Every structure is written in C-alpha cells, then in structure tokens.
mmCIF file of C-alpha atoms and ligand atoms in Angstrom:
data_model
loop_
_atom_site.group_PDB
_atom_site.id
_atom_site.type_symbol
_atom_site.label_atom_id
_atom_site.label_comp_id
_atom_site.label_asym_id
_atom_site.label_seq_id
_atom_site.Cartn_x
_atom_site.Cartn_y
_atom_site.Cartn_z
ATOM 1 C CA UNK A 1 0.000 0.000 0.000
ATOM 2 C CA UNK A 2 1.104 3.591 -1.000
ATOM 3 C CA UNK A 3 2.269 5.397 1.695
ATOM 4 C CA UNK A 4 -0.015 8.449 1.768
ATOM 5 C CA UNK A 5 0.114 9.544 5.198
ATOM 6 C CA UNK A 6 4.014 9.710 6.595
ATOM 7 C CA UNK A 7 4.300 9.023 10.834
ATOM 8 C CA UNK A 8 7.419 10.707 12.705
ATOM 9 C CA UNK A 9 7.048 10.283 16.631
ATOM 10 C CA UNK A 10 9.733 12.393 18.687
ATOM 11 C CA UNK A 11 9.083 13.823 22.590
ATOM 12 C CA UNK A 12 5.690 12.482 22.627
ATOM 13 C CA UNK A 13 4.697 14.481 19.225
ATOM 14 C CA UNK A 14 3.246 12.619 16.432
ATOM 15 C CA UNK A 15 4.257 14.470 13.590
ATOM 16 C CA UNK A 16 1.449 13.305 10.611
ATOM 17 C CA UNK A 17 2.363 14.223 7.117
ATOM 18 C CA UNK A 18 0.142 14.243 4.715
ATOM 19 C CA UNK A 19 2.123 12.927 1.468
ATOM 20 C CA UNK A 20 0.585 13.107 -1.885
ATOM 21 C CA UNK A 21 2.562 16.297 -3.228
ATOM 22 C CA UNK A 22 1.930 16.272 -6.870
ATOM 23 C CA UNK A 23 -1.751 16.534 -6.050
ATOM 24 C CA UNK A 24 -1.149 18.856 -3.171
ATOM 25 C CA UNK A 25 -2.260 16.343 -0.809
ATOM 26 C CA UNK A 26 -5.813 16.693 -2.224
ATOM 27 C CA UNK A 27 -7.558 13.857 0.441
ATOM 28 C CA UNK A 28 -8.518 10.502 -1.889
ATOM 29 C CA UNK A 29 -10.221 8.357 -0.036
ATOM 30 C CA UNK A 30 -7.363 6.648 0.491
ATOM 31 C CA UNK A 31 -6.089 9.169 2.636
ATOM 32 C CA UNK A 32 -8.864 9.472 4.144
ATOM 33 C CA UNK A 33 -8.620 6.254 5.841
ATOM 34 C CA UNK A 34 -4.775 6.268 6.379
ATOM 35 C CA UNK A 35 -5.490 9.079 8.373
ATOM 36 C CA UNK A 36 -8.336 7.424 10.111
ATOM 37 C CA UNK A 37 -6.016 4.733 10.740
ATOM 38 C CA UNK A 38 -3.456 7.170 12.368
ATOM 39 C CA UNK A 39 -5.441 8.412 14.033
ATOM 40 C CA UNK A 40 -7.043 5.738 15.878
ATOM 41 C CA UNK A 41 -3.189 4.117 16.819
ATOM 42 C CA UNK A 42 -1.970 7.336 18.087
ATOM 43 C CA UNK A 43 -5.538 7.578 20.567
ATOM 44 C CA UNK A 44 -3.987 4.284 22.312
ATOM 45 C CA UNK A 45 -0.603 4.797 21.738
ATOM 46 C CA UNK A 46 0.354 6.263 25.255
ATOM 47 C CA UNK A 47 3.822 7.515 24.016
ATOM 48 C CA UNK A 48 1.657 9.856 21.499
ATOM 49 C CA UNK A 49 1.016 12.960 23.868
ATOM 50 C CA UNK A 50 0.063 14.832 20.835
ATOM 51 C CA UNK A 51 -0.157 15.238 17.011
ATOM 52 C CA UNK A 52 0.753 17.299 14.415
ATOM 53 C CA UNK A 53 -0.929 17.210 10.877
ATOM 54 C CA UNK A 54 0.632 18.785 8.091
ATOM 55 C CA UNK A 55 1.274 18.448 4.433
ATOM 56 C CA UNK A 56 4.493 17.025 2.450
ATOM 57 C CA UNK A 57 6.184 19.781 0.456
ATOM 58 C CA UNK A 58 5.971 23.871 0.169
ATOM 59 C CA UNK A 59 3.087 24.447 -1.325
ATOM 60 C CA UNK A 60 0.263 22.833 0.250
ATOM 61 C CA UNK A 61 -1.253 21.406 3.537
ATOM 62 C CA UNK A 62 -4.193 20.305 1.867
ATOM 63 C CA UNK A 63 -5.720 21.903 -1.558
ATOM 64 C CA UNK A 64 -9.488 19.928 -0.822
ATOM 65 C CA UNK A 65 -10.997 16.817 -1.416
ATOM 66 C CA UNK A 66 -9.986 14.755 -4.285
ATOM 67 C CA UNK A 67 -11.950 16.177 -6.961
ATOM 68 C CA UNK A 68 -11.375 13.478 -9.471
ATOM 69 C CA UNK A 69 -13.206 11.507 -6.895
ATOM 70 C CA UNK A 70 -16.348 13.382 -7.450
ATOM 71 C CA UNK A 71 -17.458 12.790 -10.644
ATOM 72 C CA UNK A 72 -18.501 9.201 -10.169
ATOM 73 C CA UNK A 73 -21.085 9.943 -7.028
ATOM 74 C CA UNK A 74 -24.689 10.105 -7.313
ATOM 75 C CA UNK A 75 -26.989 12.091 -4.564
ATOM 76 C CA UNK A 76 -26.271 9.015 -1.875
ATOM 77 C CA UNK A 77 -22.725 8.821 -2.846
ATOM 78 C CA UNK A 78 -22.255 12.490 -1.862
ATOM 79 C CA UNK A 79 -23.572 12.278 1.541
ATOM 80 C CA UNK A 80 -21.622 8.830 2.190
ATOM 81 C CA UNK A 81 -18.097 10.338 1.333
ATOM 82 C CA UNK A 82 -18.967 13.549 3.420
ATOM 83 C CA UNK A 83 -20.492 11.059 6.697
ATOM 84 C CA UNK A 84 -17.441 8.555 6.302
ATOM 85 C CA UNK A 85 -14.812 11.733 6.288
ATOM 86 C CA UNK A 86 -16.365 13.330 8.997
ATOM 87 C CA UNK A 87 -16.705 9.849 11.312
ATOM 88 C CA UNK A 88 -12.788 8.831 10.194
ATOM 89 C CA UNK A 89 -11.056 12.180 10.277
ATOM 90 C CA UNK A 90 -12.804 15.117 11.014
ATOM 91 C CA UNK A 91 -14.911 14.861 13.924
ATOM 92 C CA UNK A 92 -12.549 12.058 15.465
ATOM 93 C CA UNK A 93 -10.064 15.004 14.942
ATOM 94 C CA UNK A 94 -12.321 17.617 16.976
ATOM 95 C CA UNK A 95 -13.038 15.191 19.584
ATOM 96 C CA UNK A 96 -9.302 13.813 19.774
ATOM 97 C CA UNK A 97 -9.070 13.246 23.714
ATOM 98 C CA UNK A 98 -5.062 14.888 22.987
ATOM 99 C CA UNK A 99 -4.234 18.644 21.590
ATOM 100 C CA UNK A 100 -4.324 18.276 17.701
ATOM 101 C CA UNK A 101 -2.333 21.482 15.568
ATOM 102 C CA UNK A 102 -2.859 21.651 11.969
ATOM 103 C CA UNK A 103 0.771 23.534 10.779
ATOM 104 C CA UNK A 104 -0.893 24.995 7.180
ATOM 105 C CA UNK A 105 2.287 25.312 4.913
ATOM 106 C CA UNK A 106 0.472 26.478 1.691
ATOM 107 C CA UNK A 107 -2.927 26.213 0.156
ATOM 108 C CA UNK A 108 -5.588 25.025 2.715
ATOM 109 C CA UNK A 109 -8.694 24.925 0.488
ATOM 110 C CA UNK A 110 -12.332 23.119 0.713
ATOM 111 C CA UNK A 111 -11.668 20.170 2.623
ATOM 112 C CA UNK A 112 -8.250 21.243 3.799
ATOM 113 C CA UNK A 113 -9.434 24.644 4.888
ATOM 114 C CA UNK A 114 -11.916 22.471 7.248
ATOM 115 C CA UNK A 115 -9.503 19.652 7.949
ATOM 116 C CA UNK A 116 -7.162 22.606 9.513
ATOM 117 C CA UNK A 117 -10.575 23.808 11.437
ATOM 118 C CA UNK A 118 -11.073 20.612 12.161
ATOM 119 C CA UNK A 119 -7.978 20.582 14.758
ATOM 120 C CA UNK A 120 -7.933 22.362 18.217
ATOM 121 C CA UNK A 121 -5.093 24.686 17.313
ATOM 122 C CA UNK A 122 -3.770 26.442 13.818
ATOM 123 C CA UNK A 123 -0.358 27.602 13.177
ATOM 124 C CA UNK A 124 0.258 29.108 9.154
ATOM 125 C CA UNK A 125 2.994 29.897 7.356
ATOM 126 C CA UNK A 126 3.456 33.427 5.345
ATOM 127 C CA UNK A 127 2.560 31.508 2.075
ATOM 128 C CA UNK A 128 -0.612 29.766 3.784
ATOM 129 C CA UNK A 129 -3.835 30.386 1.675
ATOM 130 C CA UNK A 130 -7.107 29.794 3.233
ATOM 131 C CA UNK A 131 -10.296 29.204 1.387
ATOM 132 C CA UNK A 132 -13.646 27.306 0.676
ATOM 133 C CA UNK A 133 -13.826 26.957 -3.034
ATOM 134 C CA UNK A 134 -16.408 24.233 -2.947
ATOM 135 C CA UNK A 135 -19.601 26.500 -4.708
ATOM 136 C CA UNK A 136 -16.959 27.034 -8.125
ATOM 137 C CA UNK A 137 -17.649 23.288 -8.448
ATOM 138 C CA UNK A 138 -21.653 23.653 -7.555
ATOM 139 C CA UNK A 139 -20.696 22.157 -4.309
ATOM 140 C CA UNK A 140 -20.760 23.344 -0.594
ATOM 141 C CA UNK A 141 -18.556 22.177 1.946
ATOM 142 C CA UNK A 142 -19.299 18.471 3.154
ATOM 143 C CA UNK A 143 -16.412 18.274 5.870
ATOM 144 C CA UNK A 144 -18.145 20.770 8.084
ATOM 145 C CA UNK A 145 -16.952 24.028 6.501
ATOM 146 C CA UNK A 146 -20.449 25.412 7.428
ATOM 147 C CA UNK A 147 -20.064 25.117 10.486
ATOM 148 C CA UNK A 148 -16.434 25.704 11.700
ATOM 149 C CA UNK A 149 -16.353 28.338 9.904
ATOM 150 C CA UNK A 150 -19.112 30.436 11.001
ATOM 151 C CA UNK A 151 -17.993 29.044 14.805
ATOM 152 C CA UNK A 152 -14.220 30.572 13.837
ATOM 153 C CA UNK A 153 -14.568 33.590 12.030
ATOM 154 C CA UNK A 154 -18.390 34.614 12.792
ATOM 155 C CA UNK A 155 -21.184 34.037 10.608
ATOM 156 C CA UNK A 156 -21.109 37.400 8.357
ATOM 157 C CA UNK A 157 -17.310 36.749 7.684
ATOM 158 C CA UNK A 158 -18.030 32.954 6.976
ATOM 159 C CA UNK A 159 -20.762 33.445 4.750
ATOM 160 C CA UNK A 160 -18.908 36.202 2.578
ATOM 161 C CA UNK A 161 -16.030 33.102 2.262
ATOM 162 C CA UNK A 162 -18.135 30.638 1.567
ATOM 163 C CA UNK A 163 -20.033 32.562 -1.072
ATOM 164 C CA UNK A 164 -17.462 34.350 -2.935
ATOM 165 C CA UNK A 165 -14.867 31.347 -2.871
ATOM 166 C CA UNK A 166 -12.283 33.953 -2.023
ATOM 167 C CA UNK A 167 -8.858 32.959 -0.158
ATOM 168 C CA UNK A 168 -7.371 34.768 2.558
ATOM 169 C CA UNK A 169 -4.009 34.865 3.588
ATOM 170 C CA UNK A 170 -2.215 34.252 6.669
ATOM 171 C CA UNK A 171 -2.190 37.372 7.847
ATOM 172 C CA UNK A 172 -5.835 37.762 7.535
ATOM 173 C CA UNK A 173 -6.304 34.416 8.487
ATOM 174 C CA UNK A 174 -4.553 35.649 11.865
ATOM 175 C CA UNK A 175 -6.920 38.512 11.735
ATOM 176 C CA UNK A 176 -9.809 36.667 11.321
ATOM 177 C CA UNK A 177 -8.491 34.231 14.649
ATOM 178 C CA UNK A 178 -8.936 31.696 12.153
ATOM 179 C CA UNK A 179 -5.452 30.570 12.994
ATOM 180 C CA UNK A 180 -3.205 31.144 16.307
ATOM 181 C CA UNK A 181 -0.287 32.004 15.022
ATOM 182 C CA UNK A 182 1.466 32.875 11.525
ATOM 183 C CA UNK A 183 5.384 31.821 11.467
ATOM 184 C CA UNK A 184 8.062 31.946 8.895
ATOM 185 C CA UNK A 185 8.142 28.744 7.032
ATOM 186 C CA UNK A 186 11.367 27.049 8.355
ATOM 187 C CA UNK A 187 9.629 28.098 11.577
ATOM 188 C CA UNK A 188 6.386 26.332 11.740
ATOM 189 C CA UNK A 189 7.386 23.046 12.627
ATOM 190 C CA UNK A 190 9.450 24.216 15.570
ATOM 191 C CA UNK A 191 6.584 26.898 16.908
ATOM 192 C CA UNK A 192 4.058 23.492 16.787
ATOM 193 C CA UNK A 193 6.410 21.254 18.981
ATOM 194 C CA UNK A 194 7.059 24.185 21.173
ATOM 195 C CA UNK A 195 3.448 24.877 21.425
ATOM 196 C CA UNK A 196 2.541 21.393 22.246
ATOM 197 C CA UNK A 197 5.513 20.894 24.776
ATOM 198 C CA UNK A 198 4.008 23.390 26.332
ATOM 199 C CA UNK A 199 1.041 21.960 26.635
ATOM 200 C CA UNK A 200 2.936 18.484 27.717
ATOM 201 C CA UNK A 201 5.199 19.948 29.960
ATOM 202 C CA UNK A 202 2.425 21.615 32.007
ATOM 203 C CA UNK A 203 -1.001 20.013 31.533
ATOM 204 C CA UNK A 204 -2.597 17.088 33.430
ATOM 205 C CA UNK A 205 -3.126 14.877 30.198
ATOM 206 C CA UNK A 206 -7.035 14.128 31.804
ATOM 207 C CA UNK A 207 -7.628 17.964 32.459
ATOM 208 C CA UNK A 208 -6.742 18.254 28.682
ATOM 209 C CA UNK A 209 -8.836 15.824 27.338
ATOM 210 C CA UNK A 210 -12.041 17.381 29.702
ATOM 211 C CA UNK A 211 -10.964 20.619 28.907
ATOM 212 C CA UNK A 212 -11.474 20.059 24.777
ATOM 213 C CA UNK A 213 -14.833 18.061 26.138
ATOM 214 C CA UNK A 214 -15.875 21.260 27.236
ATOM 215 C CA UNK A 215 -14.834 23.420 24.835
ATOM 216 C CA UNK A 216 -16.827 21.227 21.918
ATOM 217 C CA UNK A 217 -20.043 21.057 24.608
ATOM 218 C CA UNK A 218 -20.565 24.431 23.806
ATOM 219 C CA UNK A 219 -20.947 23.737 19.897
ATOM 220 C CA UNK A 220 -22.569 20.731 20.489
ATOM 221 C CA UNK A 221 -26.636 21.812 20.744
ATOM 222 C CA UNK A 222 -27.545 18.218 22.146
ATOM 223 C CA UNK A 223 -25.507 19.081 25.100
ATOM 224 C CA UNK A 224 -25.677 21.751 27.764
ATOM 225 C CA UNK A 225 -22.086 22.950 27.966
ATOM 226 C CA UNK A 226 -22.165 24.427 31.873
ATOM 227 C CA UNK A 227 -23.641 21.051 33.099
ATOM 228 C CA UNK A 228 -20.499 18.964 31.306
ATOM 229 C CA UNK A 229 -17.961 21.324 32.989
ATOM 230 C CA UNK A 230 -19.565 20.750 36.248
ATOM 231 C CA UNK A 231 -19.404 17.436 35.957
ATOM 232 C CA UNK A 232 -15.768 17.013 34.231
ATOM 233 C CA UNK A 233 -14.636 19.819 37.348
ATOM 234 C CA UNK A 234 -16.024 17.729 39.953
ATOM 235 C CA UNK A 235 -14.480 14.252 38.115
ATOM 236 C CA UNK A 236 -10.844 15.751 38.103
ATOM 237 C CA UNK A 237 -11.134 15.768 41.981
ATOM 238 C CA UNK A 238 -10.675 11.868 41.973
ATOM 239 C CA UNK A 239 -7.841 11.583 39.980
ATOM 240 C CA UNK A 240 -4.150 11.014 40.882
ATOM 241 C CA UNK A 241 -3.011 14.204 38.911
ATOM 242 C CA UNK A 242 -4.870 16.076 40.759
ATOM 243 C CA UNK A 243 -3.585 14.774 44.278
ATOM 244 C CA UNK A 244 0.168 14.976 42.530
ATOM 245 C CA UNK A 245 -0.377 18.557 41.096
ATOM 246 C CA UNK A 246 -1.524 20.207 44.009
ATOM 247 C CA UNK A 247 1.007 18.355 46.189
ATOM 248 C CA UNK A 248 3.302 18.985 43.508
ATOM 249 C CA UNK A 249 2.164 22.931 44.174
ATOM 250 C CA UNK A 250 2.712 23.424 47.899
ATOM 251 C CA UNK A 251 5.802 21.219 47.745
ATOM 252 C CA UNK A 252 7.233 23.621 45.662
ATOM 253 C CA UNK A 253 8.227 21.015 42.593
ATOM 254 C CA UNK A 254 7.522 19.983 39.217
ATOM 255 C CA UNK A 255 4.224 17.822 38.843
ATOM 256 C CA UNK A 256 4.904 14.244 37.951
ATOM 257 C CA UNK A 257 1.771 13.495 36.239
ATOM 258 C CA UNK A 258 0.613 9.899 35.165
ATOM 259 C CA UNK A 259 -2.483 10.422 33.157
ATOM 260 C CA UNK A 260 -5.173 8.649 35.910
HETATM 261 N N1 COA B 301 -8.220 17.362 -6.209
HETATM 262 C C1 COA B 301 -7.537 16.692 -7.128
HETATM 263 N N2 COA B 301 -6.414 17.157 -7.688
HETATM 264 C C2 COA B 301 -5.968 18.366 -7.315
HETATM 265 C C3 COA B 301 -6.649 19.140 -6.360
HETATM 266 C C4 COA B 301 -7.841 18.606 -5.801
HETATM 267 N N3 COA B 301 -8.527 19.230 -4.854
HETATM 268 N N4 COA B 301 -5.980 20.310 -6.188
HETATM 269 C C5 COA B 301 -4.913 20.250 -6.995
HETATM 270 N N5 COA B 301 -4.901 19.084 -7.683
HETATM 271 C C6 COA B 301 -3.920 18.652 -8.690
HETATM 272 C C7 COA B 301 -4.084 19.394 -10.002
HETATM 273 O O1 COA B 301 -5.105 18.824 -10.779
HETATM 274 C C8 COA B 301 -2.723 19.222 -10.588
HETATM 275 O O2 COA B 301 -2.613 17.945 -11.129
HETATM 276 P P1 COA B 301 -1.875 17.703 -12.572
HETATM 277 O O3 COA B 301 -0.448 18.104 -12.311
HETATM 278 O O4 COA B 301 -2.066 16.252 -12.807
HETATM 279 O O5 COA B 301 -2.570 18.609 -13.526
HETATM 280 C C9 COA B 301 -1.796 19.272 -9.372
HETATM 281 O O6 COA B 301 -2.624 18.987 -8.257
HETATM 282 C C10 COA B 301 -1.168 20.640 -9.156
HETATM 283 O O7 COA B 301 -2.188 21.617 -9.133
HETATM 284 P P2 COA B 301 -2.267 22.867 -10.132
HETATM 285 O O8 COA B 301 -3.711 23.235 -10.273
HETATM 286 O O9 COA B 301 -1.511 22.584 -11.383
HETATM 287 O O10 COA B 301 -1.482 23.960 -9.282
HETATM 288 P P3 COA B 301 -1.681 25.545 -9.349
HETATM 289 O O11 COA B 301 -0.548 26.108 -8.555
HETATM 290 O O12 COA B 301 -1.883 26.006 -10.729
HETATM 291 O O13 COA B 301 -3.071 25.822 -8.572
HETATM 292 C C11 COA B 301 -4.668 25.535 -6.780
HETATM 293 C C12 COA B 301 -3.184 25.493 -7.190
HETATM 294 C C13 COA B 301 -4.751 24.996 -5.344
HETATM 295 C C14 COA B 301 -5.201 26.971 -6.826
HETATM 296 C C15 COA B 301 -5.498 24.643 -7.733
HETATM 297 O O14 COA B 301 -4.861 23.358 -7.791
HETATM 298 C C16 COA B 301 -6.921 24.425 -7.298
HETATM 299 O O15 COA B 301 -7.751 25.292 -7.478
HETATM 300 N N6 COA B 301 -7.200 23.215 -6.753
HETATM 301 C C17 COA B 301 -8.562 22.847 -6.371
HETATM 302 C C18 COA B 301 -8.978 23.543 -5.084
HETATM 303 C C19 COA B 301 -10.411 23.195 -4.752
HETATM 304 O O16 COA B 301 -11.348 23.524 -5.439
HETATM 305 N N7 COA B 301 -10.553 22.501 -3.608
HETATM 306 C C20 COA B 301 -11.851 22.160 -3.089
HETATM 307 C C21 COA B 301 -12.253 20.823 -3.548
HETATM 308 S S1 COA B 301 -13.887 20.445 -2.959
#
C-alpha cells in the first residue's frame, strides 16, 4: 500500500504528514482512511502525547478533497463520502481526547481549509492560503466548513467566504483568529512542537482531554455545555493528577503526572 500519510514520533509528538505532493495532498479516499487509521493508533498509543498534521512539500497542507473523486457519485454517494470523512477524520479530529495542531504550509482549500478547522489549534505559514472553493464546483462544503467556519470567524465573515470562494491569507487568516499564530516557514514546525511541549510539559493529560470536552459542549446543541464542565470539574477531583499537582504545588516542585 502507497504510503499516503508519513508518521514521525519524537518527545511524545506525532508528527502526521500528509504525502501526496503532486496533487497537493488533495484527500482521496485513500487518505482518508490512512489518516483514520493514524489516528485511531496514536488515541492508544500512550507515548503519542500529541499530534501534528501537516502536508508534504511547500506548497500545500491540503488543496481539498480529491476532486477526481467526485465525478462518479450520485446524490447518496455524496452524503456517504462527506459522513465517512467526517466519522474517520474530522470529527474524530475535533473530539481527539489529545491537543491536535494543523501547521498549514500552503494552500488550505475546501476540505483542507476544514480539515485545519477541524484541529484544536492552527499555526500558518506566510505563504498559507485559506479558502472554501467548494460553490466554483456547484458544491458546498461536506467536511463541516459550514459550520467551523461560522464558529471561527463569525457568521457574516463565513458566509462572505463561503459565497465568494475567495482565499485569505495568513495574515488575515490571523486577523480573522482563524489561525493562532502565523510563522516563517522554516519556523512552523518548531513553533508546533514548542506549542505542544508546552502543553505536555504543564497540563494534566485528563484535564486536557475534559478541557477540549468542554470546549466542543458548547458547539454541540444536544448538550448543555455548563452542566459537562460541572461534571468534568467535579471528576478531576478523583484523579491522581490532581492529588500529585496540588502536592506537587505546595511542595514547591515539578508535577509528575501519570495520566489517571
Ligand atoms: N483534487 C484533485 N487534484 C488536485 C486538487 C484537488 N482538490 N488540487 C490540486 N490538484 C492537482 C491538479 O489537478 C494538478 O494535477 P496535474 O499536475 O495532474 O494537472 C496538481 O494537483 C497541481 O495543481 P495545479 O492546479 O496545477 O497547481 P496551481 O498552482 O496552478 O493551482 C490551486 C493550485 C490549489 C489553486 C489549484 O490546484 C486548485 O484550485 N485546486 C482545487 C482547489 C479546490 O477547489 N478545492 C476544493 C475541492 S472540494
């Protein structure tokens, strides 16, 4: 099998690299479900802390779905490819119980502009483009462009995207908080580990996974996102990192904490 989707693990960071440069890692189905795959190993893999996704070579991260995938799909066929994309990758993305960063080195358009939303943090390079060209094909979004977007940028800012088809840059993108940070190219990579080491070095890996819980509770309209942080608060109380990290407080040291 081709490898589409490349796997470097250093320091707990699972770099994830999405490799089909010629196409500009355009996501076949194929790499749809290496990802998927990826992504369910690094969920069990305890040495995986947390994961990087980016794209092989300087000119994209992602530039959409495959499009020469499209032309065979009927009415049914549409809505299957957008349900099994959003079950493999996208949603199991959002709902990844460890940080996910998309690092956007180029072109992040239709399905990569919501694969990058997708993730719980964005870093860009200077040459990043941003956009959701999906109605120049009589399409809309089917990866949950819709809805990410509108959550990131605001509705009246979404809308204008998603019905012109323009792209933005990085700096607008930055502008727009559609993405954390914007980086120089040779520096992305380093500003994601540091990021995430960050996040390693200091975070209880349980608060983390509540605390992105929480975070998508609020999105999520069948739940009530005040009564899940309640309950995820008062559930941190009987874990070991807790015990360890206030210990670790009034002992005057560095937490030693073992994810329970
Ligand atoms: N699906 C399939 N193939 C794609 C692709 C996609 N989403 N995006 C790019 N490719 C392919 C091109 O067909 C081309 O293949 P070829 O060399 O066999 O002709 C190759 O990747 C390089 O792209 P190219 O268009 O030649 O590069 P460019 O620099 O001129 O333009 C883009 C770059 C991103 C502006 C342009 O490729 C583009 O508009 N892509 C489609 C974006 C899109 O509509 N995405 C949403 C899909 S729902």
């Amino acid at each position: 099998m081709e490898n589409l989707v490349l796997q470097h693990l250093e320091n707990g960071i699972l770099c994830v690299t999405i490799n089909q440069e010629k196409k500009l890692n355009a996501l076949s189905a194929a790499i749809i479900q290496q990802l998927s795959n990826t992504l369910d190993q690094a969920a069990t893999n305890t040495k995986v802390k947390a994961v990087i996704i980016t794209g092989a070579g300087n000119k994209a991260f992602v530039a959409g779905a495959d499009i020469t995938e499209f032309l065979a799909l009927n009415k049914a066929g549409g809505i299957q490819l957008a349900k099994e994309g959003q079950e493999k990758v996208f949603s199991k993305i959002e709902n990844f119980p460890k940080p996910v960063l998309a690092a956007v080195n180029g072109f992040a358009l239709g399905g990569g502009c919501e694969l990058a939303m997708a993730c719980h943090l964005r870093i860009a390079s200077p040459n990043a483009l941003f956009g959701q060209p999906e109605v120049k094909l009589g399409l809309i979004p089917g990866y949950g462009g819709t809805q990410r977007l509108a959550q990131l940028v605001g509705k009246g800012k979404a809308i204008e995207m998603l019905l012109t088809a323009d792209m933005i840059n990085a700096q607008q993108a930055l502008d727009l908080r559609l993405v954390n940070h914007v980086v120089e190219a040779d520096q992305l990579l380093p500003k994601a580990n540091e990021l995430l080491q960050k996040i390693i070095q200091r975070a209880a890996p349980l608060a983390v996974t509540r605390i992105i819980e929480c975070v998508n509770a609020y999105y999520d309209k069948k739940q009530d996102g005040y009564a899940k942080e309640l309950e995820s608060f008062g559930s941190c109380f009987a874990t070991h990192d807790f015990r360890e990290g206030v210990a670790a407080f009034l002992e005057k040291r560095n937490p030693e904490f073992k994810g329970y």
